[in-house]
Structure formats: structure tokens, C-alpha cells
Coordinates of C-alpha atoms in Angstrom, one line a residue:
D1 CA 0.0 0.0 0.0
I2 CA 1.2 3.5 -0.8
Q3 CA 1.1 4.8 2.7
S4 CA 3.4 2.2 4.2
Y5 CA 5.7 2.6 1.2
R6 CA 5.9 6.3 1.9
N7 CA 6.6 5.6 5.5
R8 CA 9.6 3.5 4.6
C9 CA 11.0 5.8 2.1
T10 CA 10.1 9.3 3.4
A11 CA 12.8 11.0 1.4
A12 CA 11.3 9.8 -1.9
R13 CA 8.7 12.0 -3.6
L14 CA 6.5 9.8 -5.7
V15 CA 4.9 11.2 -8.8
S16 CA 2.9 8.0 -9.4
M17 CA 2.6 4.5 -8.0
E18 CA 1.4 2.5 -10.9
P19 CA 1.8 -1.3 -11.2
S20 CA 4.9 -0.7 -13.3
T21 CA 8.1 1.1 -12.3
P22 CA 7.7 3.9 -9.8
S23 CA 8.4 7.5 -11.0
C24 CA 10.7 9.1 -8.5
V25 CA 11.7 12.7 -8.4
S26 CA 14.5 11.9 -6.0
I27 CA 16.0 8.8 -4.5
P28 CA 16.3 8.7 -0.7
S29 CA 19.9 9.1 0.5
T30 CA 19.4 6.1 2.8
A31 CA 18.4 3.8 -0.1
I32 CA 20.6 0.8 -0.7
P33 CA 21.5 -0.2 -4.3
M34 CA 20.0 -3.6 -5.2
N35 CA 23.1 -5.8 -4.9
L36 CA 21.4 -9.0 -5.9
P37 CA 23.0 -11.5 -8.3
S38 CA 21.5 -11.0 -11.8
N39 CA 19.9 -14.4 -11.8
T40 CA 17.9 -13.9 -8.6
K41 CA 14.2 -14.8 -8.9
T42 CA 13.4 -15.6 -5.3
V43 CA 14.2 -13.4 -2.4
E44 CA 13.6 -13.2 1.4
V45 CA 12.3 -9.9 2.7
R46 CA 12.9 -8.9 6.4
Q47 CA 9.8 -7.2 7.8
N48 CA 9.8 -3.8 9.5
K49 CA 6.2 -3.8 10.7
T50 CA 5.8 -4.0 14.5
H51 CA 3.8 -7.2 14.7
V52 CA 6.3 -9.1 12.4
L53 CA 9.5 -7.2 13.2
G54 CA 12.6 -9.1 12.0
A55 CA 10.7 -12.0 10.4
R56 CA 11.6 -13.0 6.9
F57 CA 9.2 -14.1 4.2
S58 CA 9.9 -15.6 0.8
A59 CA 8.8 -13.7 -2.3
H60 CA 9.2 -13.6 -6.1
L61 CA 11.4 -10.8 -7.3
L62 CA 9.2 -9.1 -9.9
E63 CA 11.3 -6.1 -10.9
T64 CA 13.8 -3.5 -9.7
A65 CA 13.9 0.2 -10.5
N66 CA 16.9 2.3 -9.2
E67 CA 17.1 1.4 -5.5
F68 CA 13.5 0.1 -5.4
V69 CA 12.3 -3.5 -5.7
R70 CA 8.9 -5.0 -6.3
V71 CA 8.1 -8.4 -4.8
R72 CA 5.1 -10.8 -4.6
Y73 CA 5.1 -12.9 -1.4
F74 CA 4.6 -16.6 -1.7
L75 CA 2.4 -17.0 1.3
L76 CA 1.3 -13.5 2.5
S77 CA -2.1 -12.4 1.3
E78 CA -3.3 -8.9 0.2
S79 CA -6.1 -9.2 2.7
S80 CA -6.8 -10.8 6.0
D81 CA -9.9 -12.3 4.4
S82 CA -9.3 -16.1 4.6
H83 CA -11.1 -16.5 1.2
S84 CA -8.7 -14.2 -0.6
D85 CA -6.1 -15.9 -2.8
A86 CA -4.4 -12.6 -3.9
R87 CA -0.8 -12.6 -2.8
L88 CA 0.6 -9.4 -1.3
T89 CA 2.6 -7.4 -3.9
E90 CA 4.6 -4.4 -2.8
W91 CA 7.3 -1.9 -3.7
L92 CA 10.1 -1.8 -1.2
C93 CA 13.0 0.7 -0.6
P94 CA 15.6 -1.6 1.1
C95 CA 17.2 0.1 4.2
D96 CA 20.3 -2.2 4.1
V97 CA 21.8 -4.8 1.9
D98 CA 20.2 -7.6 4.0
H99 CA 16.7 -6.2 3.9
V100 CA 15.8 -7.9 0.5
R101 CA 18.3 -10.7 -0.2
P102 CA 18.7 -14.0 -2.1
V103 CA 17.5 -17.2 -0.3
P104 CA 20.3 -18.2 2.1
P105 CA 22.4 -21.4 1.7
D106 CA 21.3 -24.6 3.2
T107 CA 22.0 -25.1 6.9
P108 CA 25.4 -26.7 7.4
N109 CA 25.2 -30.2 9.0
W110 CA 27.5 -29.0 11.8
F111 CA 25.2 -26.1 12.8
Y112 CA 23.1 -28.0 15.4
S113 CA 26.1 -29.4 17.2
L114 CA 27.2 -25.8 18.0
L115 CA 24.0 -24.6 19.6
H116 CA 23.9 -23.7 23.3
P117 CA 21.3 -21.7 25.4
G118 CA 21.5 -18.0 24.6
D119 CA 22.5 -18.5 20.9
M120 CA 20.7 -16.7 18.1
A121 CA 19.0 -18.6 15.2
E122 CA 15.8 -18.4 13.2
L123 CA 12.7 -20.5 13.6
Y124 CA 10.3 -21.4 10.7
Y125 CA 6.9 -20.4 12.1
E126 CA 3.7 -19.0 10.5
E127 CA 5.2 -19.4 7.0
G128 CA 8.3 -17.3 7.7
W129 CA 11.6 -17.3 9.5
W130 CA 11.5 -15.5 12.9
P131 CA 14.5 -14.4 14.9
I132 CA 14.8 -16.5 18.2
I133 CA 17.1 -17.1 21.1
L134 CA 17.7 -20.7 22.3
C135 CA 16.6 -21.3 25.9
N136 CA 17.5 -25.0 26.1
V137 CA 19.0 -27.8 24.0
L138 CA 17.0 -31.1 24.3
D139 CA 17.2 -34.6 22.9
A140 CA 20.8 -34.8 21.7
R141 CA 20.5 -31.6 19.8
M142 CA 17.5 -32.7 17.8
S143 CA 14.9 -30.4 19.6
F144 CA 15.3 -27.0 21.2
E145 CA 13.3 -24.7 23.5
V146 CA 13.2 -21.3 21.9
R147 CA 11.8 -17.8 22.5
S148 CA 11.4 -14.7 20.4
S149 CA 14.5 -12.5 20.2
K150 CA 12.1 -9.5 19.7
P151 CA 9.7 -9.9 22.6
R152 CA 8.1 -6.5 22.1
A153 CA 7.2 -7.4 18.5
F154 CA 6.1 -11.0 19.2
P155 CA 5.9 -11.7 23.0
G156 CA 4.1 -15.0 22.7
L157 CA 6.7 -16.9 20.7
R158 CA 8.1 -19.5 23.0
C159 CA 8.0 -23.2 22.0
T160 CA 9.8 -26.4 21.5
A161 CA 11.1 -26.9 18.0
D162 CA 12.8 -29.8 16.2
A163 CA 16.0 -29.2 14.3
S164 CA 14.2 -29.1 10.9
R165 CA 12.5 -25.8 11.9
L166 CA 15.8 -24.0 12.9
R167 CA 18.4 -22.4 10.8
P168 CA 21.3 -19.9 11.3
A169 CA 20.3 -16.3 11.5
W170 CA 22.0 -15.7 8.1
R171 CA 23.1 -12.2 7.1
W172 CA 23.6 -11.3 3.4
L173 CA 26.8 -9.2 2.9
G174 CA 26.4 -8.8 -0.9
P175 CA 27.6 -10.5 -4.0
D176 CA 30.6 -8.3 -4.5
R177 CA 32.3 -9.4 -1.3
A178 CA 34.8 -12.3 -0.8
I179 CA 32.4 -13.6 1.9
C180 CA 28.7 -13.4 0.9
W181 CA 27.0 -15.0 3.9
Q182 CA 27.6 -14.7 7.7
F183 CA 25.8 -15.8 10.8
T184 CA 26.5 -15.1 14.5
L185 CA 25.4 -17.5 17.2
N186 CA 26.6 -15.2 20.0
P187 CA 29.2 -12.4 20.3
L188 CA 32.1 -15.0 20.4
K189 CA 30.9 -17.3 17.5
T190 CA 30.6 -15.9 14.0
F191 CA 30.7 -18.0 10.8
S192 CA 31.1 -17.0 7.2
M193 CA 30.4 -18.8 3.9
N194 CA 31.4 -17.8 0.4
T195 CA 28.4 -19.1 -1.5
Q196 CA 25.7 -17.2 -3.4

């Protein structure tokens, strides 16, 4: 919707907001160039809205225009009406290189053996990946007690999850870097991968 788009990109003055490329009088100085590999068709979008703050949802990359990107979410609907099949489509003005990014690499096999209470990860929940903190490691590292790392945004997220629902809290550094992906479990444990 146009109002939420303007809220994210307050420095941009839109002339029109048609389904095609936005006409912009000026580009916000905080806009990040779209540093996606040229063959990118599927992206993950980090949410900035209060009730889903930090969660990531998969989307089709429809087009880019200057520093703007248009996406259609796989599983988020245009309306809260349960009978609506229309998928949410929106223009975004990424606030950092990791805001709209390619799909991260598969979780390394060794990831689960490193996990300890207090570590950061992401939980697949409600069709998206939510930032969490591990509370406890159970069942020989095959299930975990977790809670939201953003309790003001989602205070009710506390559950037991099996390993298939956890992944590293990947951070996209961009395609033009020697190291493209990084995740941090805690301030003393950071890992990098050079895969796009």
C-alpha cells in the first residue's frame, strides 16, 4: 500500500505509483542499491512492521527500479480475508543490503552441534523465519526450546522446535564481497560462507 511505502521511504517523492516502475523525483539518501546476483528470482524480505518485526518471508522478485524493488510474497495475502487468494505485492525501498536478499544457503550439517542456550538462530513459524534465542537444548541436539529475540514485537513466541525448523540467522553481505553470507550465534561465535 502506498502509505506504508511512503513511511519506509520518506525522502522519496513519488509522482505516481502504478503497477509498473515507480516514477521518483528523488532517491532517498538512505536507499541501498540492489546488490542481488543478476539471476535472482526468489528473495527473502525482512519485515519492518511492528507485529512481524525481523521475520523474513519468501517472495518472487518481480522487478527493480533504481534502489526500489517490487516483490510478490509466496504466502502472505493482500487481505486478512481467509477467502482471498491474492498474494501481497509491494514496492520496497531496502534500508540495508540484507533487507531484500537471495535465499540463504542450506543449513550446514554441523550447525546444530554448536548450539547452546543463549545462541541466536531463526525458527520457521507461521510461513516465515523468525529471529529467536535458544533457551535450552534437548534430545541430543534434535529439539530445542526457543523464544522470540524480539519480545516486544512477538511476545508469545516460546515453544519447543525440532532441528528441521531451525536455521542460522543468516546475514547477506552482498555478491561483491569475498564472503557473501555470515551468521552469528553469540558475540564469540561468527561463521562465514562464500556461497551465493
